[in-house]
Amino acid sequence: GVFAEMLEGLSLDPSNKEMRTRLGQWRQYEGTAEGLAAACDQYQAVLEFDEDDILVRFLLAQALYVRGELTQSVQQYFGVLERHPTHCEARYNLIEAMFQAARVTGRAEQQLLAMECVALQQNTTSRGRATIHPLQALRWMDSGDLLR
């Protein structure tokens, strides 16, 4: 099938970022533990060739989060944001990963940056709409302990 063909293609061209990324995405969308592990392997291989690939770093962070590897997920989201500080979805997901990991230090700052990101998107998108609704970013602030 398709996976076998892609693996064969990678054996001929192991540095093919696009093929590794696509294979990782397909494996990630399987939603199985095996698929997620394989996706992480593909994404990490891409990052060995190109550590600045924001999409792959973002996908790796997502896969790690689903696998329950919250600390590594947080690290990867920070890596995305180091390279693209206004990546609102990464910022939103970072806050969620920090929340799930019970990581308090720095979370309030990230929440404020997320709100700034949303406001910036609302001001710069043609329809005046952010990809993240401001209330999504605010939901953590309702729990009270997050702003301490």
PDB file of C-alpha atoms in Angstrom:
ATOM      1  CA  GLY A   1       0.000   0.000   0.000  1.00  0.00           C
ATOM      2  CA  VAL A   2       0.828   3.632   0.306  1.00  0.00           C
ATOM      3  CA  PHE A   3       2.877   3.240   3.485  1.00  0.00           C
ATOM      4  CA  ALA A   4       5.067   0.585   1.895  1.00  0.00           C
ATOM      5  CA  GLU A   5       5.645   2.781  -1.156  1.00  0.00           C
ATOM      6  CA  MET A   6       6.549   5.764   1.004  1.00  0.00           C
ATOM      7  CA  LEU A   7       8.952   3.695   3.099  1.00  0.00           C
ATOM      8  CA  GLU A   8      10.548   2.390  -0.088  1.00  0.00           C
ATOM      9  CA  GLY A   9      10.831   5.972  -1.349  1.00  0.00           C
ATOM     10  CA  LEU A  10      12.475   7.013   1.903  1.00  0.00           C
ATOM     11  CA  SER A  11      14.985   4.209   1.570  1.00  0.00           C
ATOM     12  CA  LEU A  12      16.028   5.810  -1.736  1.00  0.00           C
ATOM     13  CA  ASP A  13      15.895   9.395  -0.417  1.00  0.00           C
ATOM     14  CA  PRO A  14      16.053   9.437   3.407  1.00  0.00           C
ATOM     15  CA  SER A  15      16.240  13.241   3.517  1.00  0.00           C
ATOM     16  CA  ASN A  16      12.919  13.761   1.699  1.00  0.00           C
ATOM     17  CA  LYS A  17      11.210  16.111   4.152  1.00  0.00           C
ATOM     18  CA  GLU A  18       7.886  16.208   2.354  1.00  0.00           C
ATOM     19  CA  MET A  19       7.571  12.434   2.214  1.00  0.00           C
ATOM     20  CA  ARG A  20       8.528  12.051   5.884  1.00  0.00           C
ATOM     21  CA  THR A  21       6.096  14.779   6.895  1.00  0.00           C
ATOM     22  CA  ARG A  22       3.217  13.269   4.913  1.00  0.00           C
ATOM     23  CA  LEU A  23       3.961   9.789   6.251  1.00  0.00           C
ATOM     24  CA  GLY A  24       4.069  11.191   9.766  1.00  0.00           C
ATOM     25  CA  GLN A  25       0.727  12.912   9.269  1.00  0.00           C
ATOM     26  CA  TRP A  26      -0.913   9.757   7.954  1.00  0.00           C
ATOM     27  CA  ARG A  27       0.443   7.731  10.850  1.00  0.00           C
ATOM     28  CA  GLN A  28      -0.602  10.419  13.352  1.00  0.00           C
ATOM     29  CA  TYR A  29      -4.161  10.493  12.010  1.00  0.00           C
ATOM     30  CA  GLU A  30      -4.445   6.742  12.594  1.00  0.00           C
ATOM     31  CA  GLY A  31      -4.789   7.653  16.250  1.00  0.00           C
ATOM     32  CA  THR A  32      -3.122   4.459  17.458  1.00  0.00           C
ATOM     33  CA  ALA A  33      -0.192   4.289  19.855  1.00  0.00           C
ATOM     34  CA  GLU A  34       1.871   2.658  17.113  1.00  0.00           C
ATOM     35  CA  GLY A  35       0.876   5.309  14.581  1.00  0.00           C
ATOM     36  CA  LEU A  36       1.705   8.153  16.957  1.00  0.00           C
ATOM     37  CA  ALA A  37       5.103   6.654  17.763  1.00  0.00           C
ATOM     38  CA  ALA A  38       5.844   6.246  14.045  1.00  0.00           C
ATOM     39  CA  ALA A  39       4.701   9.823  13.383  1.00  0.00           C
ATOM     40  CA  CYS A  40       7.017  11.153  16.094  1.00  0.00           C
ATOM     41  CA  ASP A  41       9.905   9.211  14.543  1.00  0.00           C
ATOM     42  CA  GLN A  42       9.209  10.732  11.110  1.00  0.00           C
ATOM     43  CA  TYR A  43       8.898  14.259  12.483  1.00  0.00           C
ATOM     44  CA  GLN A  44      12.088  13.939  14.512  1.00  0.00           C
ATOM     45  CA  ALA A  45      13.909  12.700  11.419  1.00  0.00           C
ATOM     46  CA  VAL A  46      12.778  15.802   9.509  1.00  0.00           C
ATOM     47  CA  LEU A  47      13.958  18.051  12.325  1.00  0.00           C
ATOM     48  CA  GLU A  48      17.396  16.419  12.128  1.00  0.00           C
ATOM     49  CA  PHE A  49      17.589  17.744   8.548  1.00  0.00           C
ATOM     50  CA  ASP A  50      15.839  21.057   9.214  1.00  0.00           C
ATOM     51  CA  GLU A  51      15.409  22.135  12.836  1.00  0.00           C
ATOM     52  CA  ASP A  52      13.577  25.301  11.722  1.00  0.00           C
ATOM     53  CA  ASP A  53      10.676  23.482  10.053  1.00  0.00           C
ATOM     54  CA  ILE A  54       7.793  25.050  11.963  1.00  0.00           C
ATOM     55  CA  LEU A  55       5.077  22.789  10.569  1.00  0.00           C
ATOM     56  CA  VAL A  56       6.906  19.599  11.502  1.00  0.00           C
ATOM     57  CA  ARG A  57       7.814  20.905  14.955  1.00  0.00           C
ATOM     58  CA  PHE A  58       4.146  21.821  15.478  1.00  0.00           C
ATOM     59  CA  LEU A  59       2.990  18.371  14.320  1.00  0.00           C
ATOM     60  CA  LEU A  60       5.545  16.711  16.603  1.00  0.00           C
ATOM     61  CA  ALA A  61       4.289  18.777  19.550  1.00  0.00           C
ATOM     62  CA  GLN A  62       0.721  17.685  18.786  1.00  0.00           C
ATOM     63  CA  ALA A  63       1.664  14.009  18.522  1.00  0.00           C
ATOM     64  CA  LEU A  64       3.648  14.144  21.754  1.00  0.00           C
ATOM     65  CA  TYR A  65       0.697  15.781  23.505  1.00  0.00           C
ATOM     66  CA  VAL A  66      -1.670  13.026  22.373  1.00  0.00           C
ATOM     67  CA  ARG A  67       0.852  10.419  23.536  1.00  0.00           C
ATOM     68  CA  GLY A  68       0.842  12.043  26.973  1.00  0.00           C
ATOM     69  CA  GLU A  69       4.435  13.223  26.670  1.00  0.00           C
ATOM     70  CA  LEU A  70       3.505  16.656  27.966  1.00  0.00           C
ATOM     71  CA  THR A  71       6.952  17.944  28.924  1.00  0.00           C
ATOM     72  CA  GLN A  72       8.327  17.148  25.457  1.00  0.00           C
ATOM     73  CA  SER A  73       5.215  18.628  23.859  1.00  0.00           C
ATOM     74  CA  VAL A  74       5.688  21.875  25.784  1.00  0.00           C
ATOM     75  CA  GLN A  75       9.327  21.999  24.657  1.00  0.00           C
ATOM     76  CA  GLN A  76       8.343  21.566  21.010  1.00  0.00           C
ATOM     77  CA  TYR A  77       5.641  24.245  21.221  1.00  0.00           C
ATOM     78  CA  PHE A  78       8.237  26.606  22.702  1.00  0.00           C
ATOM     79  CA  GLY A  79      10.447  25.675  19.733  1.00  0.00           C
ATOM     80  CA  VAL A  80       7.690  26.658  17.314  1.00  0.00           C
ATOM     81  CA  LEU A  81       7.165  29.956  19.115  1.00  0.00           C
ATOM     82  CA  GLU A  82      10.897  30.745  19.182  1.00  0.00           C
ATOM     83  CA  ARG A  83      10.813  30.574  15.392  1.00  0.00           C
ATOM     84  CA  HIS A  84       7.340  32.070  14.880  1.00  0.00           C
ATOM     85  CA  PRO A  85       6.217  34.094  17.933  1.00  0.00           C
ATOM     86  CA  THR A  86       2.804  34.923  16.474  1.00  0.00           C
ATOM     87  CA  HIS A  87       1.759  31.312  15.783  1.00  0.00           C
ATOM     88  CA  CYS A  88      -1.521  31.558  17.701  1.00  0.00           C
ATOM     89  CA  GLU A  89      -2.442  27.888  17.493  1.00  0.00           C
ATOM     90  CA  ALA A  90       0.944  26.867  18.883  1.00  0.00           C
ATOM     91  CA  ARG A  91       0.544  29.392  21.695  1.00  0.00           C
ATOM     92  CA  TYR A  92      -2.966  28.105  22.469  1.00  0.00           C
ATOM     93  CA  ASN A  93      -1.768  24.493  22.429  1.00  0.00           C
ATOM     94  CA  LEU A  94       1.241  25.401  24.577  1.00  0.00           C
ATOM     95  CA  ILE A  95      -1.053  26.801  27.245  1.00  0.00           C
ATOM     96  CA  GLU A  96      -3.191  23.656  27.116  1.00  0.00           C
ATOM     97  CA  ALA A  97      -0.111  21.410  27.388  1.00  0.00           C
ATOM     98  CA  MET A  98       1.213  23.473  30.286  1.00  0.00           C
ATOM     99  CA  PHE A  99      -2.190  23.241  31.960  1.00  0.00           C
ATOM    100  CA  GLN A 100      -2.327  19.449  31.526  1.00  0.00           C
ATOM    101  CA  ALA A 101       1.245  19.097  32.791  1.00  0.00           C
ATOM    102  CA  ALA A 102       0.362  21.222  35.844  1.00  0.00           C
ATOM    103  CA  ARG A 103       3.156  23.565  34.824  1.00  0.00           C
ATOM    104  CA  VAL A 104       2.407  26.889  36.433  1.00  0.00           C
ATOM    105  CA  THR A 105       5.643  28.814  35.882  1.00  0.00           C
ATOM    106  CA  GLY A 106       5.313  30.997  32.806  1.00  0.00           C
ATOM    107  CA  ARG A 107       1.718  30.069  32.055  1.00  0.00           C
ATOM    108  CA  ALA A 108       0.234  33.486  32.920  1.00  0.00           C
ATOM    109  CA  GLU A 109       2.732  35.141  30.576  1.00  0.00           C
ATOM    110  CA  GLN A 110       1.774  32.724  27.793  1.00  0.00           C
ATOM    111  CA  GLN A 111      -1.910  33.472  28.388  1.00  0.00           C
ATOM    112  CA  LEU A 112      -1.286  37.198  27.948  1.00  0.00           C
ATOM    113  CA  LEU A 113       0.750  36.543  24.803  1.00  0.00           C
ATOM    114  CA  ALA A 114      -2.081  34.361  23.473  1.00  0.00           C
ATOM    115  CA  MET A 115      -4.578  37.158  23.964  1.00  0.00           C
ATOM    116  CA  GLU A 116      -2.223  39.570  22.177  1.00  0.00           C
ATOM    117  CA  CYS A 117      -1.872  37.057  19.357  1.00  0.00           C
ATOM    118  CA  VAL A 118      -5.637  36.725  19.019  1.00  0.00           C
ATOM    119  CA  ALA A 119      -6.054  40.507  19.027  1.00  0.00           C
ATOM    120  CA  LEU A 120      -3.347  40.843  16.371  1.00  0.00           C
ATOM    121  CA  GLN A 121      -5.034  38.236  14.192  1.00  0.00           C
ATOM    122  CA  GLN A 122      -8.383  39.952  14.555  1.00  0.00           C
ATOM    123  CA  ASN A 123      -6.820  43.200  13.413  1.00  0.00           C
ATOM    124  CA  THR A 124      -4.953  41.704  10.456  1.00  0.00           C
ATOM    125  CA  THR A 125      -7.266  39.088   8.972  1.00  0.00           C
ATOM    126  CA  SER A 126      -9.443  40.124   6.091  1.00  0.00           C
ATOM    127  CA  ARG A 127     -12.612  39.033   7.841  1.00  0.00           C
ATOM    128  CA  GLY A 128     -11.581  40.392  11.222  1.00  0.00           C
ATOM    129  CA  ARG A 129     -11.723  36.904  12.689  1.00  0.00           C
ATOM    130  CA  ALA A 130      -9.029  35.038  14.580  1.00  0.00           C
ATOM    131  CA  THR A 131      -8.378  31.347  14.092  1.00  0.00           C
ATOM    132  CA  ILE A 132      -8.700  31.022  17.863  1.00  0.00           C
ATOM    133  CA  HIS A 133     -11.713  32.482  19.560  1.00  0.00           C
ATOM    134  CA  PRO A 134     -10.712  34.813  22.419  1.00  0.00           C
ATOM    135  CA  LEU A 135     -12.922  32.883  24.832  1.00  0.00           C
ATOM    136  CA  GLN A 136     -10.873  29.737  24.208  1.00  0.00           C
ATOM    137  CA  ALA A 137      -7.795  31.509  25.503  1.00  0.00           C
ATOM    138  CA  LEU A 138      -9.726  32.881  28.460  1.00  0.00           C
ATOM    139  CA  ARG A 139     -11.027  29.547  29.696  1.00  0.00           C
ATOM    140  CA  TRP A 140      -7.902  28.927  31.783  1.00  0.00           C
ATOM    141  CA  MET A 141      -8.284  32.220  33.566  1.00  0.00           C
ATOM    142  CA  ASP A 142     -11.562  31.049  35.078  1.00  0.00           C
ATOM    143  CA  SER A 143      -9.831  28.421  37.188  1.00  0.00           C
ATOM    144  CA  GLY A 144      -8.286  31.046  39.444  1.00  0.00           C
ATOM    145  CA  ASP A 145      -5.001  29.297  40.155  1.00  0.00           C
ATOM    146  CA  LEU A 146      -3.493  30.057  36.786  1.00  0.00           C
ATOM    147  CA  LEU A 147      -2.697  33.696  37.303  1.00  0.00           C
ATOM    148  CA  ARG A 148      -0.774  33.205  40.527  1.00  0.00           C
TER     149      ARG A 148
END
